[in-house]
XYZ file of C-alpha atoms in Angstrom:
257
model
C -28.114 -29.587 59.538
C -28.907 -32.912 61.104
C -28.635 -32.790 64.902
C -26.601 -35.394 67.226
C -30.024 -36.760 69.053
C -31.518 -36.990 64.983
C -28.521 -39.221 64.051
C -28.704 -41.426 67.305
C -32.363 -41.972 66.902
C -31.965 -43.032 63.192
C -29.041 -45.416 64.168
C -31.213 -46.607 66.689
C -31.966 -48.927 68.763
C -29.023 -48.869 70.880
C -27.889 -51.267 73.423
C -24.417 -49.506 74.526
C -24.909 -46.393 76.034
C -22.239 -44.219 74.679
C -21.688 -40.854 76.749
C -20.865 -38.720 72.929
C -18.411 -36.065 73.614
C -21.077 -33.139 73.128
C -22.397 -34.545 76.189
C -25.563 -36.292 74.498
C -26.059 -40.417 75.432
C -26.895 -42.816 73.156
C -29.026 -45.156 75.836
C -29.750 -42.853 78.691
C -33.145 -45.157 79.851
C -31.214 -48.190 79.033
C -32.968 -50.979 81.654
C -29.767 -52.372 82.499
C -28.327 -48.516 83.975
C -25.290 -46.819 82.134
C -24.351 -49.818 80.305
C -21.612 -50.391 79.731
C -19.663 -47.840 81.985
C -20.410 -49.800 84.801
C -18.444 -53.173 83.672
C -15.816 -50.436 82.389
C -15.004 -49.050 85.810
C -14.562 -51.996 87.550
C -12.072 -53.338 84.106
C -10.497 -49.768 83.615
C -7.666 -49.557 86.426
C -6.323 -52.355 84.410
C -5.101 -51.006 81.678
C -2.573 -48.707 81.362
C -3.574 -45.159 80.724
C -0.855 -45.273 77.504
C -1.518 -48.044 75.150
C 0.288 -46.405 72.313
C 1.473 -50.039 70.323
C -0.791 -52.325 71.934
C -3.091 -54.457 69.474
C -6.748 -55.354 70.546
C -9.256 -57.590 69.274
C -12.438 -56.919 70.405
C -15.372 -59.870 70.175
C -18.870 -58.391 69.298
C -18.040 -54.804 69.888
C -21.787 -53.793 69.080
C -21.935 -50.306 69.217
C -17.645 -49.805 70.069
C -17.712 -48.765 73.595
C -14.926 -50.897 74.706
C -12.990 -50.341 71.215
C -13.440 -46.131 71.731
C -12.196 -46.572 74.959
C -9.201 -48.346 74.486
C -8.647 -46.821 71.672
C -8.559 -43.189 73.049
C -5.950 -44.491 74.787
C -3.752 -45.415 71.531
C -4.374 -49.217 71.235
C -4.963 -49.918 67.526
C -8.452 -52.271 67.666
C -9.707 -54.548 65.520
C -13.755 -55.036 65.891
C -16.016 -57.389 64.983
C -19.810 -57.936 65.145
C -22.153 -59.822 63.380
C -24.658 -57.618 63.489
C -23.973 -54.769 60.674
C -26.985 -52.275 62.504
C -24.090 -52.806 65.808
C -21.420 -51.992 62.869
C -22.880 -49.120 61.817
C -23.250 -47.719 64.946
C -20.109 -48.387 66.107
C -18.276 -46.482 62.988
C -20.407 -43.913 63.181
C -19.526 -43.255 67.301
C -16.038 -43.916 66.310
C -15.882 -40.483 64.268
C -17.864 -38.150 67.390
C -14.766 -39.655 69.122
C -12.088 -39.225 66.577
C -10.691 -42.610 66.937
C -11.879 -43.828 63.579
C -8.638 -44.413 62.473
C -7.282 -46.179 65.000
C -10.326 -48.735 64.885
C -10.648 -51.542 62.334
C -14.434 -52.863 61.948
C -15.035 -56.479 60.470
C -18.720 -58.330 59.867
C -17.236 -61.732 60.888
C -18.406 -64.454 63.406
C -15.918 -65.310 66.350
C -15.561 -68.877 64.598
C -14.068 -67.362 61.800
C -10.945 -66.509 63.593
C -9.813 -70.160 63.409
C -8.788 -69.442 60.069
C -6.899 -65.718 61.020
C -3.001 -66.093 61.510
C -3.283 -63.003 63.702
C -2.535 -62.863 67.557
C -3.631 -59.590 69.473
C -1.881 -58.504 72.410
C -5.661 -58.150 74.489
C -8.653 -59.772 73.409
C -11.956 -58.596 74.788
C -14.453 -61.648 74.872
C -17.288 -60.034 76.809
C -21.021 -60.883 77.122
C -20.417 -63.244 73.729
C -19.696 -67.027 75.221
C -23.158 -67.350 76.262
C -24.763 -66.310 72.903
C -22.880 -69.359 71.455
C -24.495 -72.128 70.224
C -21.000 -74.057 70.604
C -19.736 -72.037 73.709
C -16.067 -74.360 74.012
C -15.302 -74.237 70.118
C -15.915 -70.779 70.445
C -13.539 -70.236 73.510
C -10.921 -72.227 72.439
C -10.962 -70.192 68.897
C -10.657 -67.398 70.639
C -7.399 -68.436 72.783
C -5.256 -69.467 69.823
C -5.813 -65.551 69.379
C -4.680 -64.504 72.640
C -0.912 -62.560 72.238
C -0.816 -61.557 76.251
C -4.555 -60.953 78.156
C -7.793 -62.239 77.787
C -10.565 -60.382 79.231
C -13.581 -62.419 79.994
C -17.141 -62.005 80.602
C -20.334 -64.332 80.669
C -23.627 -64.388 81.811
C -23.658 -67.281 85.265
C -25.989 -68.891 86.923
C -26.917 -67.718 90.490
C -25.182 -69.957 93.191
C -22.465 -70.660 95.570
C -18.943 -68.708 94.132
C -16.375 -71.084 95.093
C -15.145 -73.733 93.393
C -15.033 -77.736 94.676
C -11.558 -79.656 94.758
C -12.969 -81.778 91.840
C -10.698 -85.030 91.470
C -8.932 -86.315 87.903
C -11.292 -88.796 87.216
C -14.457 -90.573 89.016
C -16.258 -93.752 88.436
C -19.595 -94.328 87.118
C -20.557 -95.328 90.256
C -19.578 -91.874 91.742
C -21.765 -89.896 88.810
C -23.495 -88.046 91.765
C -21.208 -85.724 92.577
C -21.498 -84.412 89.192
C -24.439 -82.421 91.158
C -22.506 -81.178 94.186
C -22.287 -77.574 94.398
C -19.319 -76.452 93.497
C -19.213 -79.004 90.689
C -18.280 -77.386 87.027
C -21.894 -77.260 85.317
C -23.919 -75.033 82.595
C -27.657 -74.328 82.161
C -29.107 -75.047 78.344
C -31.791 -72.777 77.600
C -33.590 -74.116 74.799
C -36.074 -71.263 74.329
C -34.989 -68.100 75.289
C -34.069 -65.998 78.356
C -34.990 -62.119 79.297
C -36.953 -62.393 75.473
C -33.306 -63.047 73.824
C -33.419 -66.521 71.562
C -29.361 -66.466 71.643
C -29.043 -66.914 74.734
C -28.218 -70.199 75.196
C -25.700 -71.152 78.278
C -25.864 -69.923 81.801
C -22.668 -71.581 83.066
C -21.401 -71.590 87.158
C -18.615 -69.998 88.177
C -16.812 -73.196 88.588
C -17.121 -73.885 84.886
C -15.993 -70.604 83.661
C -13.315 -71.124 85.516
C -12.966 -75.429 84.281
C -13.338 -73.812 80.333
C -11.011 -71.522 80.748
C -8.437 -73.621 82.301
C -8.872 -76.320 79.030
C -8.798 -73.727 75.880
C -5.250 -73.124 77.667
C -5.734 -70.057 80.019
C -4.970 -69.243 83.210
C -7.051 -66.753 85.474
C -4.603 -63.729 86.937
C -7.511 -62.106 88.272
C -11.314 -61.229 88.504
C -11.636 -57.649 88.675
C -15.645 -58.141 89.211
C -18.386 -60.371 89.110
C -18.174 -62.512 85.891
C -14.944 -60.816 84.619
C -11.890 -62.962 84.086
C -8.527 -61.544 83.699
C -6.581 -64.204 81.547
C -2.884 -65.062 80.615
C -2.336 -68.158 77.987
C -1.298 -71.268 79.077
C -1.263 -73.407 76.700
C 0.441 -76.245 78.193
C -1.967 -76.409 81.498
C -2.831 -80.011 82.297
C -6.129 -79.852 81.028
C -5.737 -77.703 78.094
C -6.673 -78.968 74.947
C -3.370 -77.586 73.177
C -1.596 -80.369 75.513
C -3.682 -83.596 74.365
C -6.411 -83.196 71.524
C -5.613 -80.521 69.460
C -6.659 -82.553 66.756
C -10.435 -82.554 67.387
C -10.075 -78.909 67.039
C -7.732 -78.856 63.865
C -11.475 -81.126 62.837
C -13.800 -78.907 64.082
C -12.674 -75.687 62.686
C -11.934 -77.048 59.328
C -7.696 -76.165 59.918
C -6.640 -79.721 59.818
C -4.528 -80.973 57.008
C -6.943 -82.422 54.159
């Protein structure tokens, strides 16, 4: 009979460690700590303990931690990786948990959701943005999928916190405060960072907050470092949905031909 630590090593490698009901892990030497559990304590107290109803779309699950976990509380989740070893993984964790049928897994890219007429109630969108090599069209896919909360996470770039009053609009001849601190900005990594070729974007807090703001969101909260609690609001004065949804309609193929 094939043993629990048999099955994990043949799914393996695993990037989420998962904490299996029979007590085994998944990752237990995993260089980042108990990853994910740590992000999930600090998001946790924010969701109710009943979610009995409540539809979730989660954005590169990999190996379902968030999707068990909200699921175990009665959401019904839809998943979705690009990565069918993460897949596999996932649906396999999903039965130690029971929860299998409460979780729907998809092999889809988050671009691909332009062209879905479904809204979820919560989206996850965690440690995906900066793996994007078009981080905005990404993000602003990703709102027009947003029912009621968007949860948030990305990779920053050290620096100050806070964010600088930054005016409408500047002349050319003021192009230097572009590098005040403060000032909405994100890192390009053309080669690769901590060995990982897809990651390409290390944006400041003061952008994550600027992007957010123009795919039509509005921040309710930050339960911890680099985690964004979101409501839609579409008709902000910088979102997009106010004044160029067209060059989206473009860019995502949804315009009328």
């Amino acid at each position: 009979m094939t043993q629990p630590h048999d099955e994990i090593a043949g799914l393996g490698p695993w990037f989420h460690n998962l904490h299996l009901p029979d007590g085994t892990e998944t990752a237990p030497g995993h260089e980042l700590g108990d990853f994910p559990s740590f992000k999930w304590r600090a998001i946790a107290p924010h969701f109710p303990e009943r979610m009995e109803g409540t539809r979730v779309l989660d954005i590169g699950c990999n190996a379902g931690f968030y999707s068990i976990e909200l699921a175990r509380r009665g959401a019904l989740v839809t998943a979705i990786d690009v990565d069918d070893h993460y897949l596999a993984q996932a649906r396999w964790a999903a039965t130690r948990f029971d929860v299998q049928d409460r979780i729907e897994f998809r092999n889809m890219q988050v671009y691909e959701l332009a062209h879905v007429e479904e809204q979820w109630d919560v989206v996850l969108f965690l440690g995906v943005f900066y793996h994007l090599r078009y981080p905005l069209l990404g993000l602003d896919v990703v709102s027009r999928r947003v029912g009621r909360t968007l949860v948030f996470q990305s990779m920053t770039m050290p620096g100050p916190p806070q964010e600088m009053l930054v005016p409408e609009d500047i002349s050319l001849e003021e192009r230097e405060r572009l590098t005040e601190d403060g000032w909405p900005k994100m890192a390009f990594i053309e080669q690769s960072l901590a060995g990982d070729r897809t990651n390409w974007w290390a944006p400041n807090a003061a952008a994550v907050a600027a992007m957010l703001r123009t795919a039509g969101l509005r921040i309710v909260r930050q339960p911890a470092h680099e985690i964004y609690w979101c409501e839609p609001d579409p008709d902000g004065a910088s979102s997009v949905w106010s004044w160029n949804a067209e060059e989206y309609l473009a860019a995502t193929g949804c315009g009328a031909r």
